[in-house]
Amino acid sequence: MDMTKLAAIGDATALPPATDGAYRLQTGMTGLETCFRDVGEALAAAIGTIDRMAGGLEDIRQSLSPETAGVAVERLHGVAHRLNTLPSQQRRRAVEVETLTGRTRELRRLLEEIGTILDLLGIYGVNIKIASSGEQAFFDFVTGMDEKLDTGRREVKHITRELDQFGRVVNDVRAADRLLSEESARTGTGIPAELTENANALQNHVGAVMRTTEQVAGIVRTVQGEVARILGAIQIGDSVRQRAEHCVTILHRIHDRENTVPPGAVAHVERLVAAQLRAMSEDFRREVDAIVVSLERLVPLADELRMLLAAQGDGDDGQILIRLEQGIAQLDSVTRQLCNADSRLASLTTFVSQTLGELAEGLVRIQHIAVDVQHISANTRLLSRRHGDKGRAVAVIAREIAPCATRLDQLGTAISTLITALTTIDLVQEGGTMGTDASLGEPLAVIRSACASSSSAMARGGDEADRIIASLQSSATDLGSQLSFVETSLAVADALSLRADGVAPVDGEPGAETDALTELLPWIYRLYTMACEREIHAPFFLPGMAPATPAIAPVVTFDDDDDGLF
């Protein structure tokens, strides 16, 4: 041993009795136990806080999930596209409406001509009655003919009324389109660009949140690794306490006034205790250094999590959400007005389509009238041949009916062509209408949910994170200060070694020294609860002395206020 160190120890302690070393160890253990308990509590609080902070960011991620935010982004893009294409669609629709109006006028003219022909055929029926001099067969024939002509007149009137309604609807379409144009003019041309900008900002923010979530996942994994390291290393506190207690128990035993131990045996055991204390001190220093390093690593990790959440809640990223909410809220009222006008236009164009369908059905019935008139013409000629002079007079009239039938057939074909052309007119056109889809309520709900999640996450993790970070830093400092226990243990070990060096070693020959160690060493061996203690103890057995089987360690009980670490 270094003589300078021996002199220093001799001057400072004058070889304090072993019981004084036991006292110093016991005093050091009290502070050690408190410190490790505090570190355990600080660690548990830090883990809880980091979990809550990570959970807060997960809430933000959920509120801006691709499934939810993606719909909002799509809605914003859709409304912007609709507003961008609205002017060109209105221009095309105006052309279609004019075409529609012109063709319905032509259709009305054709129907009027059909009505005129039906009236003419009615006059021919009266002429047939006169020409036949009241012949019953011709009278009955004209009666049947009039019934068919009345059916045709009713059909023409019905279709005419449909055209009147159709005209009013087309006028409503024009009015709705004018309203839509006025609303668009009031809102200006910048709104589609703003909506597109908001949609892109939301999409970029969602991407940033996803990337932040990945960062958080990496931090959490690192935290878990550091926690595992600390939880493993923190067991050194309990291990050191037990080992120190064993040393204290041994020292009290060999200096028990009621059971005097020979000096040689005392020195032998003091050398053993010194070896245990040095090994314990080395293990303690190494593990405490590891714990301090791990605690110091947790501090920047927790701080990084806090900054990530701050960026989502109050930083630039958080301001994006606020700006988006304000911008979309301002545009919502405008798009609702456009939505209402466009919805009315959609309902009107739907009615136009339904009316065209009904006109197509009326066309079929008009075509049936033309067939009926053809039959009337043919039947009139046949009937005339069977009635002599009266029949010849009627035959003249029958020849006048035939061109009417031909003209009705031509009119039916013309009407069919017109209605087919009408059905090809697209008042809605590509892109459809905004309808209820123009509402920005869903994107607003997504943004507001994200804002609420950000605020909640910061409220849960902000100030508390500051306190935990300070606690971790304090714990690392306090734990580092417990290395003084190492110095205490080493000082006691040096004092014991110096005291024992003045006594000759026991050679194992029969005598009081050997008898005392034969009893003490197995008893000490059974005190141990750790393999490392037994390994250190083994070389101190006297020659021929076999290690005793250690007793089962007693169950350790804790006080109610103990945290389980000690």
Coordinates of C-alpha atoms in Angstrom, one line a residue:
M1 CA 0.0 0.0 0.0
D2 CA 1.1 3.6 -0.8
M3 CA 3.0 4.8 2.4
T4 CA 1.8 8.4 1.8
K5 CA -1.8 7.2 1.8
L6 CA -1.2 5.1 4.9
A7 CA 0.2 8.2 6.7
A8 CA -2.7 10.3 5.6
I9 CA -5.2 7.7 6.9
G10 CA -3.2 7.3 10.1
D11 CA -3.2 11.1 10.8
A12 CA -6.8 11.6 9.8
T13 CA -8.4 8.6 11.5
A14 CA -5.8 7.1 13.8
L15 CA -7.2 3.7 12.7
P16 CA -10.8 4.2 13.9
P17 CA -12.4 1.1 15.5
A18 CA -14.3 -1.2 13.1
T19 CA -17.5 -0.2 14.9
D20 CA -16.9 3.4 13.8
G21 CA -16.6 2.2 10.2
A22 CA -19.9 0.3 10.6
Y23 CA -21.5 3.5 11.8
R24 CA -20.2 5.5 8.9
L25 CA -21.5 2.9 6.5
Q26 CA -24.9 2.9 8.1
T27 CA -25.1 6.7 7.9
G28 CA -24.1 6.7 4.2
M29 CA -26.8 4.1 3.5
T30 CA -29.6 6.3 4.8
G31 CA -28.9 9.0 2.2
L32 CA -28.3 6.4 -0.5
E33 CA -31.7 4.9 0.1
T34 CA -33.5 8.2 -0.1
C35 CA -31.7 9.3 -3.2
F36 CA -32.4 6.1 -5.1
R37 CA -36.1 6.3 -4.1
D38 CA -36.3 9.8 -5.4
V39 CA -34.6 8.8 -8.7
G40 CA -37.1 6.0 -9.1
E41 CA -40.0 8.4 -8.5
A42 CA -38.6 11.0 -10.9
L43 CA -38.1 8.3 -13.5
A44 CA -41.6 7.1 -13.2
A45 CA -42.9 10.6 -13.5
A46 CA -40.7 11.3 -16.5
I47 CA -42.0 8.1 -18.3
G48 CA -45.6 9.1 -17.6
T49 CA -45.0 12.6 -18.9
I50 CA -43.3 11.4 -22.1
D51 CA -46.1 8.9 -22.7
R52 CA -48.6 11.7 -22.3
M53 CA -46.6 14.0 -24.6
A54 CA -46.4 11.2 -27.2
G55 CA -50.1 10.5 -26.8
G56 CA -50.8 14.2 -27.4
L57 CA -49.0 14.1 -30.7
E58 CA -50.9 10.9 -31.5
D59 CA -54.1 12.7 -30.9
I60 CA -53.0 15.4 -33.4
R61 CA -52.0 12.6 -35.9
Q62 CA -55.4 11.0 -35.5
S63 CA -57.2 14.3 -36.1
L64 CA -55.2 14.8 -39.3
S65 CA -55.2 11.2 -40.5
P66 CA -55.0 10.7 -44.3
E67 CA -58.5 9.3 -44.3
T68 CA -60.0 12.3 -42.6
A69 CA -57.8 15.1 -43.8
G70 CA -57.6 13.6 -47.3
V71 CA -61.3 14.0 -47.7
A72 CA -61.0 17.7 -46.5
V73 CA -58.2 18.3 -49.0
E74 CA -60.2 16.7 -51.8
R75 CA -63.2 18.8 -50.9
L76 CA -61.2 22.0 -51.0
H77 CA -59.6 21.1 -54.3
G78 CA -63.0 20.1 -55.7
V79 CA -64.7 23.4 -54.7
A80 CA -61.8 25.4 -56.1
H81 CA -62.0 23.5 -59.4
R82 CA -65.7 24.0 -59.6
L83 CA -65.3 27.7 -59.1
N84 CA -62.6 27.9 -61.6
T85 CA -64.6 26.1 -64.3
L86 CA -67.9 27.9 -63.4
P87 CA -67.6 30.8 -65.9
S88 CA -66.8 28.6 -68.9
Q89 CA -69.6 26.2 -67.9
Q90 CA -72.1 29.0 -67.6
R91 CA -71.1 30.2 -71.1
R92 CA -71.7 26.8 -72.6
R93 CA -74.9 26.4 -70.7
A94 CA -76.2 29.7 -72.1
V95 CA -75.6 28.4 -75.6
E96 CA -77.5 25.2 -74.7
V97 CA -80.4 27.1 -73.2
E98 CA -80.8 29.2 -76.3
T99 CA -80.7 26.0 -78.4
L100 CA -83.3 24.5 -76.1
T101 CA -85.5 27.5 -76.3
G102 CA -85.4 27.6 -80.1
R103 CA -86.2 24.0 -80.5
T104 CA -89.1 24.1 -78.1
R105 CA -90.6 27.0 -80.1
E106 CA -90.3 24.8 -83.2
L107 CA -91.9 21.9 -81.3
R108 CA -94.8 24.2 -80.3
R109 CA -95.3 25.2 -84.0
L110 CA -95.5 21.6 -85.0
L111 CA -98.0 20.8 -82.3
E112 CA -100.1 23.8 -83.4
E113 CA -100.1 22.3 -86.9
I114 CA -101.2 19.0 -85.6
G115 CA -104.1 20.7 -83.8
T116 CA -105.1 22.5 -87.0
I117 CA -105.2 19.2 -88.9
L118 CA -107.3 17.5 -86.2
D119 CA -109.7 20.4 -86.4
L120 CA -109.8 20.0 -90.2
L121 CA -110.5 16.3 -89.8
G122 CA -113.4 17.2 -87.5
I123 CA -114.9 19.4 -90.3
Y124 CA -114.4 16.5 -92.7
G125 CA -116.4 14.3 -90.3
V126 CA -119.3 16.8 -90.5
N127 CA -119.1 16.9 -94.3
I128 CA -119.2 13.1 -94.4
K129 CA -122.5 13.2 -92.4
I130 CA -123.9 15.7 -94.8
A131 CA -122.7 14.0 -98.0
S132 CA -124.1 10.6 -96.8
S133 CA -127.6 12.2 -96.1
G134 CA -127.6 10.8 -92.6
E135 CA -126.8 7.2 -93.7
Q136 CA -126.5 5.3 -90.4
A137 CA -123.3 3.5 -91.3
F138 CA -121.6 6.8 -92.1
F139 CA -123.0 8.4 -89.0
D140 CA -121.7 5.7 -86.8
F141 CA -118.3 5.8 -88.6
V142 CA -118.0 9.6 -88.0
T143 CA -118.9 9.2 -84.4
G144 CA -116.0 6.8 -83.9
M145 CA -113.8 9.1 -85.9
D146 CA -114.7 12.1 -83.6
E147 CA -113.8 10.1 -80.5
K148 CA -110.3 9.4 -81.9
L149 CA -109.9 13.0 -82.9
D150 CA -111.0 14.2 -79.4
T151 CA -108.3 11.9 -77.9
G152 CA -105.8 13.5 -80.2
R153 CA -106.9 17.0 -79.3
R154 CA -106.5 16.3 -75.6
E155 CA -103.1 14.9 -76.1
V156 CA -102.0 18.0 -78.1
K157 CA -103.4 20.2 -75.3
H158 CA -101.6 18.2 -72.6
I159 CA -98.2 18.4 -74.5
T160 CA -98.8 22.1 -75.0
R161 CA -99.3 22.6 -71.3
E162 CA -96.1 20.7 -70.7
L163 CA -94.3 23.0 -73.1
D164 CA -95.7 26.0 -71.2
Q165 CA -94.3 24.6 -67.9
F166 CA -91.1 23.7 -69.7
G167 CA -90.8 27.3 -70.8
R168 CA -91.2 28.6 -67.3
V169 CA -88.6 26.2 -66.0
V170 CA -86.1 27.3 -68.7
N171 CA -86.7 30.9 -67.6
D172 CA -86.0 29.9 -64.0
V173 CA -82.8 28.2 -65.2
R174 CA -81.8 31.5 -66.8
A175 CA -82.6 33.4 -63.6
A176 CA -80.6 30.9 -61.4
D177 CA -77.6 31.2 -63.7
R178 CA -77.7 35.0 -63.5
L179 CA -77.8 34.7 -59.7
L180 CA -74.9 32.4 -59.8
S181 CA -73.0 34.8 -62.0
E182 CA -73.7 37.7 -59.7
E183 CA -72.5 35.7 -56.6
S184 CA -69.4 34.7 -58.5
A185 CA -68.7 38.3 -59.5
R186 CA -69.1 39.5 -55.9
T187 CA -66.7 36.9 -54.6
G188 CA -64.0 37.7 -57.1
T189 CA -61.6 35.5 -58.9
G190 CA -59.2 35.1 -56.0
I191 CA -61.3 32.6 -54.0
P192 CA -60.4 29.5 -56.1
A193 CA -56.7 30.3 -55.7
E194 CA -57.2 30.7 -51.9
L195 CA -59.0 27.4 -51.6
T196 CA -56.3 25.7 -53.6
E197 CA -53.6 27.3 -51.4
N198 CA -55.4 26.2 -48.3
A199 CA -55.8 22.7 -49.6
N200 CA -52.1 22.5 -50.4
A201 CA -51.2 23.9 -47.0
L202 CA -53.4 21.4 -45.2
Q203 CA -51.9 18.6 -47.3
N204 CA -48.4 19.7 -46.5
H205 CA -49.2 20.0 -42.8
V206 CA -50.6 16.5 -42.8
G207 CA -47.3 15.3 -44.3
A208 CA -45.4 17.3 -41.6
V209 CA -47.5 15.8 -38.8
M210 CA -46.8 12.3 -40.2
R211 CA -43.1 13.0 -40.3
T212 CA -43.2 14.4 -36.8
T213 CA -45.0 11.3 -35.6
E214 CA -42.2 9.2 -37.0
Q215 CA -39.7 11.3 -35.1
V216 CA -41.7 10.8 -32.0
A217 CA -41.7 7.1 -32.5
G218 CA -37.9 7.1 -32.7
I219 CA -37.6 9.2 -29.6
V220 CA -39.9 7.0 -27.7
R221 CA -37.9 3.9 -28.7
T222 CA -34.7 5.6 -27.5
V223 CA -36.4 6.6 -24.3
Q224 CA -37.5 3.0 -23.7
G225 CA -33.9 1.9 -24.2
E226 CA -32.6 4.4 -21.7
V227 CA -35.3 3.5 -19.2
A228 CA -34.4 -0.2 -19.5
R229 CA -30.8 0.8 -18.9
I230 CA -31.7 2.9 -15.8
L231 CA -34.1 0.2 -14.4
G232 CA -31.3 -2.3 -14.7
A233 CA -28.7 -0.1 -13.2
I234 CA -30.9 1.3 -10.5
Q235 CA -30.9 -2.1 -8.9
I236 CA -27.4 -1.4 -7.7
G237 CA -28.9 0.7 -5.0
D238 CA -30.6 -2.3 -3.4
S239 CA -27.6 -4.4 -4.1
V240 CA -25.2 -2.0 -2.4
R241 CA -27.5 -1.5 0.6
Q242 CA -27.6 -5.3 1.1
R243 CA -23.9 -5.7 0.7
A244 CA -23.2 -2.8 3.0
E245 CA -25.6 -4.2 5.6
H246 CA -23.8 -7.5 5.5
C247 CA -20.5 -5.7 6.1
V248 CA -22.0 -3.8 9.1
T249 CA -23.4 -7.0 10.5
I250 CA -20.0 -8.8 10.2
L251 CA -18.2 -5.9 11.9
H252 CA -20.7 -5.8 14.8
R253 CA -20.3 -9.5 15.2
I254 CA -16.5 -9.6 15.4
H255 CA -16.5 -6.7 17.9
D256 CA -19.3 -8.0 20.0
R257 CA -18.1 -7.5 23.6
E258 CA -20.1 -10.5 24.8
N259 CA -18.5 -12.8 22.3
T260 CA -14.8 -11.8 22.2
V261 CA -13.0 -12.9 19.0
P262 CA -9.2 -13.5 18.9
P263 CA -7.2 -10.6 17.3
G264 CA -6.0 -12.8 14.4
A265 CA -9.5 -13.9 13.5
V266 CA -10.7 -10.2 13.8
A267 CA -7.9 -9.1 11.4
H268 CA -8.7 -12.0 9.0
V269 CA -12.4 -11.0 8.9
E270 CA -11.5 -7.3 8.6
R271 CA -9.5 -8.1 5.5
L272 CA -12.5 -9.9 4.1
V273 CA -14.8 -7.0 4.8
A274 CA -12.3 -4.6 3.2
A275 CA -12.3 -6.7 0.0
Q276 CA -16.1 -6.7 0.0
L277 CA -16.3 -3.0 0.4
R278 CA -13.8 -2.3 -2.4
A279 CA -15.6 -4.6 -4.8
M280 CA -18.9 -3.0 -3.8
S281 CA -17.6 0.5 -4.3
E282 CA -16.3 -0.4 -7.8
D283 CA -19.6 -1.8 -8.8
F284 CA -21.5 1.1 -7.4
R285 CA -19.3 3.7 -9.1
R286 CA -19.7 2.0 -12.5
E287 CA -23.5 1.6 -12.2
V288 CA -24.1 5.1 -10.9
D289 CA -22.1 6.6 -13.7
A290 CA -24.3 4.6 -16.2
I291 CA -27.5 5.8 -14.4
V292 CA -26.3 9.5 -14.5
V293 CA -25.5 9.2 -18.2
S294 CA -28.9 7.7 -18.9
L295 CA -30.7 10.4 -16.9
E296 CA -28.7 13.0 -18.8
R297 CA -29.8 11.4 -22.1
L298 CA -33.4 11.5 -21.1
V299 CA -33.4 15.3 -20.6
P300 CA -32.8 16.3 -24.2
L301 CA -35.1 13.6 -25.4
A302 CA -38.0 15.0 -23.3
D303 CA -37.1 18.5 -24.4
E304 CA -37.1 17.5 -28.0
L305 CA -40.6 15.9 -27.6
R306 CA -41.8 19.2 -25.9
M307 CA -40.4 21.2 -28.9
L308 CA -42.1 18.9 -31.4
L309 CA -45.4 19.4 -29.6
A310 CA -44.8 23.2 -29.3
A311 CA -44.3 23.3 -33.1
Q312 CA -47.6 21.6 -33.6
G313 CA -49.5 23.7 -31.1
D314 CA -47.9 27.1 -30.9
G315 CA -45.1 27.2 -33.5
D316 CA -45.1 27.8 -37.2
D317 CA -46.9 24.5 -37.8
G318 CA -49.5 25.3 -35.3
Q319 CA -50.1 28.8 -36.9
I320 CA -50.8 27.0 -40.2
L321 CA -53.8 25.4 -38.6
I322 CA -55.0 28.7 -37.2
R323 CA -54.6 30.4 -40.6
L324 CA -56.3 27.6 -42.4
E325 CA -59.3 27.8 -40.0
Q326 CA -59.6 31.5 -40.4
G327 CA -59.2 31.4 -44.2
I328 CA -61.7 28.6 -44.7
A329 CA -64.2 30.1 -42.3
Q330 CA -64.2 33.4 -44.3
L331 CA -64.7 31.5 -47.6
D332 CA -67.4 29.3 -46.2
S333 CA -70.1 31.9 -46.3
V334 CA -69.2 32.7 -49.9
T335 CA -69.2 29.1 -51.1
R336 CA -72.5 28.5 -49.3
Q337 CA -74.1 31.2 -51.4
L338 CA -72.7 29.7 -54.5
C339 CA -73.8 26.3 -53.3
N340 CA -77.4 27.5 -52.9
A341 CA -77.5 29.1 -56.4
D342 CA -75.9 26.0 -57.9
S343 CA -78.3 23.7 -56.1
R344 CA -81.3 25.5 -57.5
L345 CA -79.8 25.3 -60.9
A346 CA -79.3 21.5 -60.4
S347 CA -82.9 21.0 -59.4
L348 CA -84.1 23.0 -62.4
T349 CA -82.0 21.1 -64.9
T350 CA -83.3 17.9 -63.3
F351 CA -86.8 19.0 -64.0
V352 CA -85.9 19.9 -67.6
S353 CA -84.6 16.3 -68.0
Q354 CA -87.9 14.9 -66.5
T355 CA -90.0 17.1 -68.8
L356 CA -88.1 15.9 -71.8
G357 CA -88.9 12.4 -70.8
E358 CA -92.6 13.2 -70.6
L359 CA -92.5 14.8 -74.0
A360 CA -90.9 11.7 -75.4
E361 CA -93.9 9.7 -74.0
G362 CA -96.3 12.2 -75.5
L363 CA -94.6 11.8 -78.9
V364 CA -95.6 8.1 -78.9
R365 CA -99.2 9.0 -78.4
I366 CA -99.0 11.7 -81.1
Q367 CA -97.7 9.0 -83.5
H368 CA -100.7 6.8 -82.5
I369 CA -103.0 9.7 -83.7
A370 CA -101.3 9.7 -87.1
V371 CA -101.9 5.9 -87.4
D372 CA -105.6 6.4 -86.4
V373 CA -106.1 9.0 -89.1
Q374 CA -104.5 6.7 -91.7
H375 CA -107.1 4.1 -90.6
I376 CA -109.9 6.6 -90.8
S377 CA -108.8 7.5 -94.4
A378 CA -108.7 3.8 -95.5
N379 CA -112.0 2.9 -93.7
T380 CA -113.8 5.9 -95.3
R381 CA -112.8 4.7 -98.8
L382 CA -113.9 1.1 -98.1
L383 CA -117.2 2.2 -96.7
S384 CA -117.9 4.5 -99.7
R385 CA -117.6 1.7 -102.2
R386 CA -120.6 -0.1 -100.6
H387 CA -123.0 2.8 -100.7
G388 CA -123.5 3.8 -104.4
D389 CA -124.0 7.5 -105.1
K390 CA -123.8 8.4 -101.4
G391 CA -120.5 6.6 -101.2
R392 CA -119.1 8.4 -104.1
A393 CA -119.8 11.7 -102.5
V394 CA -118.1 10.5 -99.3
A395 CA -115.1 9.2 -101.3
V396 CA -114.3 12.7 -102.5
I397 CA -114.0 13.7 -98.8
A398 CA -112.0 10.5 -98.1
R399 CA -109.4 11.6 -100.6
E400 CA -109.0 14.9 -98.6
I401 CA -108.4 12.9 -95.4
A402 CA -105.4 10.9 -96.8
P403 CA -103.0 13.9 -97.1
C404 CA -103.9 14.8 -93.5
A405 CA -102.8 11.4 -92.4
T406 CA -99.6 11.7 -94.4
R407 CA -98.9 15.1 -92.9
L408 CA -99.5 13.9 -89.4
D409 CA -97.0 11.1 -89.9
Q410 CA -94.5 13.7 -91.2
L411 CA -95.1 15.9 -88.2
G412 CA -94.7 12.9 -85.8
T413 CA -91.3 12.2 -87.4
A414 CA -90.3 15.9 -87.1
I415 CA -91.3 16.0 -83.4
S416 CA -89.4 12.8 -82.7
T417 CA -86.3 14.3 -84.2
L418 CA -86.7 17.5 -82.2
I419 CA -87.2 15.7 -78.9
T420 CA -84.2 13.5 -79.6
A421 CA -82.2 16.6 -80.1
L422 CA -83.5 18.1 -76.9
T423 CA -82.5 15.1 -74.9
T424 CA -78.9 15.6 -76.0
I425 CA -78.7 19.1 -74.5
D426 CA -76.6 19.0 -71.2
L427 CA -77.4 21.9 -68.9
V428 CA -75.3 20.5 -66.1
Q429 CA -72.2 19.6 -68.2
E430 CA -69.0 18.2 -67.1
G431 CA -68.0 18.8 -63.5
G432 CA -71.6 18.6 -62.3
T433 CA -72.8 21.1 -59.8
M434 CA -71.4 22.0 -56.4
G435 CA -74.6 21.2 -54.6
T436 CA -74.1 20.4 -50.9
D437 CA -70.5 19.4 -51.7
A438 CA -69.6 23.1 -51.9
S439 CA -70.0 23.4 -48.1
L440 CA -66.6 23.8 -46.4
G441 CA -68.0 22.5 -43.1
E442 CA -66.1 19.2 -43.2
P443 CA -62.7 20.8 -43.9
L444 CA -63.4 23.3 -41.1
A445 CA -64.4 20.4 -38.7
V446 CA -61.1 18.7 -39.5
I447 CA -59.0 21.8 -38.9
R448 CA -60.8 22.7 -35.7
S449 CA -60.3 19.2 -34.4
A450 CA -56.6 19.4 -35.1
C451 CA -56.4 22.8 -33.4
A452 CA -58.2 21.4 -30.3
S453 CA -55.9 18.4 -30.3
S454 CA -52.8 20.7 -30.5
S455 CA -54.0 22.9 -27.6
S456 CA -54.9 19.9 -25.5
A457 CA -51.5 18.2 -26.2
M458 CA -49.6 21.4 -25.2
A459 CA -51.8 21.8 -22.1
R460 CA -51.0 18.3 -21.0
G461 CA -47.3 18.3 -21.8
G462 CA -45.9 21.8 -21.6
D463 CA -45.4 23.0 -18.1
E464 CA -45.2 19.5 -16.7
A465 CA -42.4 18.6 -19.1
D466 CA -40.4 21.6 -17.8
R467 CA -40.8 20.3 -14.3
I468 CA -39.9 16.8 -15.2
I469 CA -36.8 17.9 -17.1
A470 CA -35.7 19.9 -14.0
S471 CA -36.4 16.9 -11.9
L472 CA -34.3 14.6 -14.1
Q473 CA -31.4 17.1 -14.0
S474 CA -31.7 17.4 -10.2
S475 CA -31.8 13.6 -9.9
A476 CA -28.7 13.2 -12.0
T477 CA -26.9 15.7 -9.8
D478 CA -28.2 14.1 -6.6
L479 CA -27.2 10.7 -7.7
G480 CA -23.8 11.8 -8.7
S481 CA -23.3 13.3 -5.2
Q482 CA -24.0 9.8 -3.8
L483 CA -20.6 8.7 -5.1
S484 CA -19.4 10.1 -1.8
F485 CA -20.6 6.8 -0.4
V486 CA -17.9 5.2 -2.5
E487 CA -15.3 7.4 -0.8
T488 CA -16.8 6.5 2.6
S489 CA -16.7 2.8 1.8
L490 CA -13.2 3.0 0.4
A491 CA -12.0 4.9 3.5
V492 CA -13.5 2.3 5.8
A493 CA -11.9 -0.4 3.7
D494 CA -8.5 1.3 3.9
A495 CA -8.8 1.7 7.6
L496 CA -9.7 -1.9 8.1
S497 CA -6.8 -3.1 5.9
L498 CA -4.4 -0.8 7.7
R499 CA -5.6 -2.2 11.1
A500 CA -5.4 -5.8 9.9
D501 CA -1.9 -5.3 8.4
G502 CA -0.6 -5.0 11.9
V503 CA -1.7 -8.5 12.8
A504 CA -0.1 -11.7 11.6
P505 CA -2.3 -13.8 9.3
V506 CA -3.9 -17.0 10.6
D507 CA -2.1 -20.0 9.2
G508 CA -4.9 -22.5 9.9
E509 CA -3.0 -24.4 12.5
P510 CA -5.1 -25.6 15.5
G511 CA -5.7 -22.9 18.0
A512 CA -8.2 -20.2 19.2
E513 CA -7.8 -18.2 16.0
T514 CA -8.5 -21.1 13.7
D515 CA -11.4 -22.3 15.9
A516 CA -13.0 -18.8 15.8
L517 CA -12.7 -18.6 12.0
T518 CA -14.0 -22.1 11.6
E519 CA -17.2 -20.8 13.2
L520 CA -17.2 -17.3 11.7
L521 CA -16.4 -17.9 8.1
P522 CA -19.3 -20.3 7.4
W523 CA -21.7 -18.1 9.3
I524 CA -20.6 -15.0 7.2
Y525 CA -20.9 -17.1 4.0
R526 CA -24.5 -17.8 4.8
L527 CA -25.3 -14.1 5.3
Y528 CA -24.7 -13.4 1.6
T529 CA -27.6 -13.0 -0.8
M530 CA -25.4 -12.4 -4.0
A531 CA -23.0 -14.6 -5.9
C532 CA -20.4 -11.8 -6.2
E533 CA -20.2 -11.7 -2.4
R534 CA -19.6 -15.5 -2.2
E535 CA -16.9 -15.2 -4.9
I536 CA -15.0 -12.6 -2.9
H537 CA -15.4 -14.6 0.3
A538 CA -14.2 -18.0 -1.1
P539 CA -10.4 -17.1 -1.0
F540 CA -10.7 -16.2 2.7
F541 CA -11.6 -19.8 3.7
L542 CA -8.8 -21.4 5.6
P543 CA -7.0 -24.4 4.0
G544 CA -9.2 -27.4 4.0
M545 CA -12.3 -25.5 4.8
A546 CA -15.1 -26.1 2.3
P547 CA -17.7 -23.4 1.5
A548 CA -20.9 -24.0 3.4
T549 CA -24.2 -24.1 1.5
P550 CA -25.7 -20.7 1.8
A551 CA -29.0 -20.4 3.5
I552 CA -32.1 -19.2 1.5
A553 CA -32.1 -15.5 1.7
P554 CA -34.9 -14.2 4.0
V555 CA -37.9 -12.5 2.4
V556 CA -37.3 -8.7 2.5
T557 CA -40.3 -6.7 3.7
F558 CA -40.8 -3.0 3.1
D559 CA -42.3 -0.2 4.9
D560 CA -45.7 1.1 3.8
D561 CA -44.1 4.3 2.4
D562 CA -41.3 2.4 0.6
D563 CA -41.2 2.6 -3.2
G564 CA -40.1 -1.0 -3.7
L565 CA -36.5 -0.1 -4.6
F566 CA -35.2 -0.6 -1.1

